[in-house]
Short mmCIF file of C-alpha atoms in Angstrom, two decimals:
data_model
loop_
_atom_site.label_atom_id
_atom_site.label_comp_id
_atom_site.label_asym_id
_atom_site.label_seq_id
_atom_site.Cartn_x
_atom_site.Cartn_y
_atom_site.Cartn_z
CA GLN A 1 -1.36 1.67 -20.55
CA LYS A 2 -1.41 1.08 -16.80
CA GLU A 3 -1.30 4.14 -14.56
CA VAL A 4 1.85 2.91 -12.78
CA GLU A 5 4.44 0.61 -14.33
CA GLN A 6 7.05 -1.20 -12.27
CA ASP A 7 9.36 -4.02 -13.34
CA PRO A 8 8.54 -7.03 -11.10
CA GLY A 9 12.10 -8.39 -11.23
CA PRO A 10 13.49 -10.34 -9.52
CA LEU A 11 16.57 -8.15 -9.22
CA SER A 12 19.65 -9.79 -7.70
CA VAL A 13 22.68 -7.72 -6.68
CA PRO A 14 25.75 -8.45 -4.54
CA GLU A 15 25.97 -7.10 -1.01
CA GLY A 16 27.40 -3.57 -0.88
CA ALA A 17 26.21 -2.62 -4.37
CA ILE A 18 24.03 0.37 -5.18
CA VAL A 19 20.48 -0.67 -6.05
CA SER A 20 18.31 1.32 -8.44
CA LEU A 21 14.53 0.74 -8.51
CA ASN A 22 12.24 2.59 -10.88
CA CYS A 23 8.62 3.32 -11.75
CA THR A 24 6.93 5.23 -14.52
CA TYR A 25 3.45 6.69 -14.47
CA SER A 26 0.99 8.17 -16.92
CA ASN A 27 -1.35 10.27 -14.75
CA SER A 28 -0.09 13.84 -14.40
CA ALA A 29 -2.56 14.34 -11.49
CA PHE A 30 -0.27 12.37 -9.18
CA GLN A 31 1.28 14.78 -6.71
CA TYR A 32 2.78 12.63 -3.98
CA PHE A 33 5.17 9.75 -4.45
CA MET A 34 5.98 6.98 -1.99
CA TRP A 35 8.21 3.95 -1.73
CA TYR A 36 7.22 1.05 0.50
CA ARG A 37 9.20 -2.04 1.49
CA GLN A 38 7.31 -5.28 2.01
CA TYR A 39 8.79 -8.40 3.51
CA SER A 40 7.16 -11.72 2.74
CA ARG A 41 3.72 -12.10 4.37
CA LYS A 42 3.98 -8.70 6.07
CA GLY A 43 2.32 -5.33 5.52
CA PRO A 44 4.11 -2.63 3.48
CA GLU A 45 6.44 -0.31 5.42
CA LEU A 46 6.70 3.33 4.35
CA LEU A 47 10.28 4.19 3.38
CA MET A 48 10.10 7.49 1.52
CA TYR A 49 7.41 10.12 0.90
CA THR A 50 8.05 12.97 -1.52
CA TYR A 51 6.05 15.74 -3.15
CA SER A 52 8.18 17.73 -5.53
CA SER A 53 10.62 16.86 -8.27
CA GLY A 54 14.18 16.36 -7.09
CA ASN A 55 15.97 14.18 -4.59
CA LYS A 56 15.20 13.26 -0.99
CA GLU A 57 17.70 11.40 1.11
CA ASP A 58 17.19 9.35 4.27
CA GLY A 59 20.16 7.31 5.46
CA ARG A 60 21.08 4.80 2.77
CA PHE A 61 17.93 5.58 0.75
CA THR A 62 17.49 8.30 -1.88
CA ALA A 63 14.19 8.94 -3.64
CA GLN A 64 14.24 10.80 -6.93
CA VAL A 65 11.22 12.27 -8.73
CA ASP A 66 11.17 13.62 -12.28
CA LYS A 67 7.65 14.92 -12.92
CA SER A 68 8.47 16.10 -16.44
CA SER A 69 9.39 12.54 -17.45
CA LYS A 70 6.83 10.91 -15.10
CA TYR A 71 9.59 8.78 -13.63
CA ILE A 72 10.55 8.02 -10.04
CA SER A 73 13.49 6.11 -8.60
CA LEU A 74 14.69 4.70 -5.31
CA PHE A 75 18.42 4.20 -4.74
CA ILE A 76 19.78 2.02 -1.95
CA ARG A 77 23.44 2.50 -1.09
CA ASP A 78 25.63 -0.11 0.60
CA SER A 79 22.93 -2.75 0.15
CA GLN A 80 22.56 -5.38 2.87
CA PRO A 81 21.00 -8.87 2.83
CA SER A 82 18.31 -7.45 5.15
CA ASP A 83 17.26 -5.16 2.26
CA SER A 84 15.98 -8.26 0.42
CA ALA A 85 12.25 -7.61 0.05
CA THR A 86 9.64 -6.40 -2.42
CA TYR A 87 9.74 -2.66 -3.07
CA LEU A 88 6.47 -0.97 -4.04
CA CYS A 89 6.19 2.45 -5.58
CA ALA A 90 2.95 4.31 -4.92
CA MET A 91 1.44 7.57 -6.10
CA ARG A 92 -1.33 9.74 -4.71
CA ASP A 93 -3.48 12.34 -6.39
CA ARG A 94 -5.02 15.39 -4.71
CA ASP A 95 -8.14 13.33 -3.85
CA ASP A 96 -6.06 10.91 -1.79
CA LYS A 97 -6.48 8.01 -4.19
CA ILE A 98 -3.29 5.91 -4.09
CA ILE A 99 -2.17 3.67 -6.92
CA PHE A 100 0.56 1.10 -6.32
CA GLY A 101 2.98 -0.50 -8.74
CA LYS A 102 3.20 -4.29 -8.82
CA GLY A 103 6.40 -4.25 -6.78
CA THR A 104 9.98 -5.25 -7.58
CA ARG A 105 11.43 -8.29 -5.79
CA LEU A 106 14.99 -7.52 -4.68
CA HIS A 107 17.55 -10.12 -3.58
CA ILE A 108 20.82 -8.97 -2.01
CA LEU A 109 23.39 -11.75 -2.32
CA PRO A 110 25.82 -12.12 0.65
CA ASP B 1 2.82 3.66 20.58
CA ALA B 2 0.98 0.84 18.86
CA GLY B 3 0.95 0.93 15.12
CA VAL B 4 -1.90 -0.23 12.93
CA THR B 5 -3.36 -3.51 14.11
CA GLN B 6 -5.55 -5.95 12.21
CA SER B 7 -7.50 -9.04 13.16
CA PRO B 8 -7.67 -11.88 12.52
CA THR B 9 -4.26 -12.77 11.08
CA HIS B 10 -5.55 -15.61 8.95
CA LEU B 11 -9.01 -16.70 7.90
CA ILE B 12 -10.37 -19.58 5.84
CA LYS B 13 -13.88 -19.28 4.46
CA THR B 14 -16.06 -21.19 2.03
CA ARG B 15 -17.36 -19.74 -1.22
CA GLY B 16 -20.65 -17.89 -0.64
CA GLN B 17 -19.95 -17.08 3.00
CA GLN B 18 -19.51 -13.64 4.50
CA VAL B 19 -16.44 -12.30 6.33
CA THR B 20 -15.63 -9.33 8.58
CA LEU B 21 -12.11 -8.01 9.01
CA ARG B 22 -11.10 -5.48 11.65
CA CYS B 23 -8.57 -2.66 11.86
CA SER B 24 -7.41 -0.28 14.59
CA PRO B 25 -5.54 2.77 13.31
CA LYS B 26 -2.29 4.20 14.59
CA SER B 27 -2.70 6.56 17.53
CA GLY B 28 -3.56 10.08 16.33
CA HIS B 29 -4.87 8.92 12.96
CA ASP B 30 -8.47 9.51 11.90
CA THR B 31 -8.61 8.00 8.42
CA VAL B 32 -8.64 4.32 7.47
CA SER B 33 -8.11 2.89 3.99
CA TRP B 34 -8.54 -0.73 2.93
CA TYR B 35 -6.58 -2.51 0.21
CA GLN B 36 -6.66 -5.95 -1.40
CA GLN B 37 -3.31 -7.48 -2.37
CA ALA B 38 -3.34 -10.58 -4.55
CA LEU B 39 -0.21 -12.73 -4.69
CA GLY B 40 2.52 -11.07 -6.74
CA GLN B 41 0.56 -7.84 -7.16
CA GLY B 42 0.60 -4.42 -5.55
CA PRO B 43 -2.18 -3.42 -3.15
CA GLN B 44 -5.42 -2.30 -4.81
CA PHE B 45 -7.49 0.43 -3.16
CA ILE B 46 -10.92 -0.70 -1.95
CA PHE B 47 -12.22 2.33 -0.02
CA GLN B 48 -11.36 4.96 2.56
CA TYR B 49 -13.27 6.03 5.69
CA TYR B 50 -13.15 9.36 7.48
CA GLU B 51 -15.57 10.65 10.13
CA GLU B 52 -17.51 7.38 9.84
CA GLU B 53 -18.28 8.02 6.17
CA GLU B 54 -16.94 6.36 3.02
CA ARG B 55 -14.86 9.11 1.49
CA GLN B 56 -13.52 7.38 -1.62
CA ARG B 57 -14.02 4.04 -3.32
CA GLY B 58 -12.00 2.01 -5.80
CA ASN B 59 -13.30 -0.37 -8.46
CA PHE B 60 -14.72 -3.02 -6.18
CA PRO B 61 -18.28 -4.41 -6.25
CA ASP B 62 -20.92 -3.66 -3.64
CA ARG B 63 -20.16 -7.02 -2.01
CA PHE B 64 -17.35 -5.08 -0.35
CA SER B 65 -18.62 -2.75 2.35
CA GLY B 66 -17.17 -1.10 5.38
CA HIS B 67 -17.75 0.83 8.51
CA GLN B 68 -15.84 3.22 10.72
CA PHE B 69 -16.58 3.60 14.41
CA PRO B 70 -16.37 6.75 16.58
CA ASN B 71 -12.97 5.57 17.92
CA TYR B 72 -11.71 5.52 14.27
CA SER B 73 -11.43 1.74 14.11
CA SER B 74 -12.89 0.14 11.02
CA GLU B 75 -14.38 -3.06 9.60
CA LEU B 76 -14.32 -4.48 6.10
CA ASN B 77 -17.18 -6.80 5.19
CA VAL B 78 -17.24 -9.04 2.15
CA ASN B 79 -20.44 -10.86 1.22
CA ALA B 80 -20.98 -13.83 -1.10
CA LEU B 81 -17.30 -14.73 -1.14
CA LEU B 82 -15.72 -15.85 -4.40
CA LEU B 83 -12.55 -17.87 -4.88
CA GLY B 84 -11.02 -14.74 -6.41
CA ASP B 85 -11.44 -12.88 -3.11
CA SER B 86 -8.54 -14.89 -1.67
CA ALA B 87 -5.87 -12.28 -0.92
CA LEU B 88 -4.05 -10.31 1.75
CA TYR B 89 -6.33 -7.54 3.02
CA LEU B 90 -4.44 -4.53 4.24
CA CYS B 91 -5.59 -1.64 6.36
CA ALA B 92 -3.73 1.67 6.33
CA SER B 93 -4.26 4.64 8.60
CA SER B 94 -3.45 8.31 8.11
CA SER B 95 -4.30 11.77 9.38
CA LEU B 96 -6.36 13.87 7.00
CA ALA B 97 -5.14 17.10 8.59
CA GLY B 98 -1.58 15.86 8.83
CA GLY B 99 0.84 14.69 6.17
CA ARG B 100 -1.60 12.00 4.93
CA GLU B 101 1.18 9.41 4.82
CA GLN B 102 -0.45 6.00 5.04
CA TYR B 103 0.90 3.43 7.47
CA PHE B 104 -0.07 -0.18 6.96
CA GLY B 105 -0.99 -2.95 9.32
CA PRO B 106 0.27 -6.53 8.97
CA GLY B 107 -2.78 -7.61 6.99
CA THR B 108 -5.33 -10.40 7.17
CA ARG B 109 -4.76 -13.34 4.85
CA LEU B 110 -8.12 -14.58 3.58
CA THR B 111 -8.40 -17.93 1.83
CA VAL B 112 -11.67 -18.82 0.14
CA THR B 113 -12.17 -22.52 -0.66
#
């Protein structure tokens, strides 16, 4: 079993819809959870950074962490065509080692 | 405030050659991490440098080596290039005493022929 599992997609949704992206993990040593957005041929851009279980909101983005189920989610409200990108979940343990998921390709249809 | 910068943008090398990639961290950051991202995959951790020392290393062979300079900038060196080394090489910077969030540069796309 891989340490971090993420459905590669692609995921296509109409503009304005709520998008739900998810990752599961197996290593209970992970303490910090991140979501990055990566446009084609660009470096990843940090969107959300969370530590504890629960929700964290930033504009149209909400990150959710459930440590008991080893499951994290990113919700995007009022999705826009400019949100079309690959979304990477990432997890860090106390030694600073970061493991990324494979990324989910998201297409927002105008 | 400049973010993380990397050079060169693109590079084409022949199998067996050696390559050096460069990274300048975001202002105020003291830690540099290097990642390899193959097409369609997430970034894979190569190693991390802090105070000019390799602090952590992922599962990469010794052909991959690095260096950090007193101004916190860093180099990634790859010897004896293989076709499988073709990838996007990403540098990320962070502050060990700060929140440790990692911010990425635009990457260097390496093609080995």
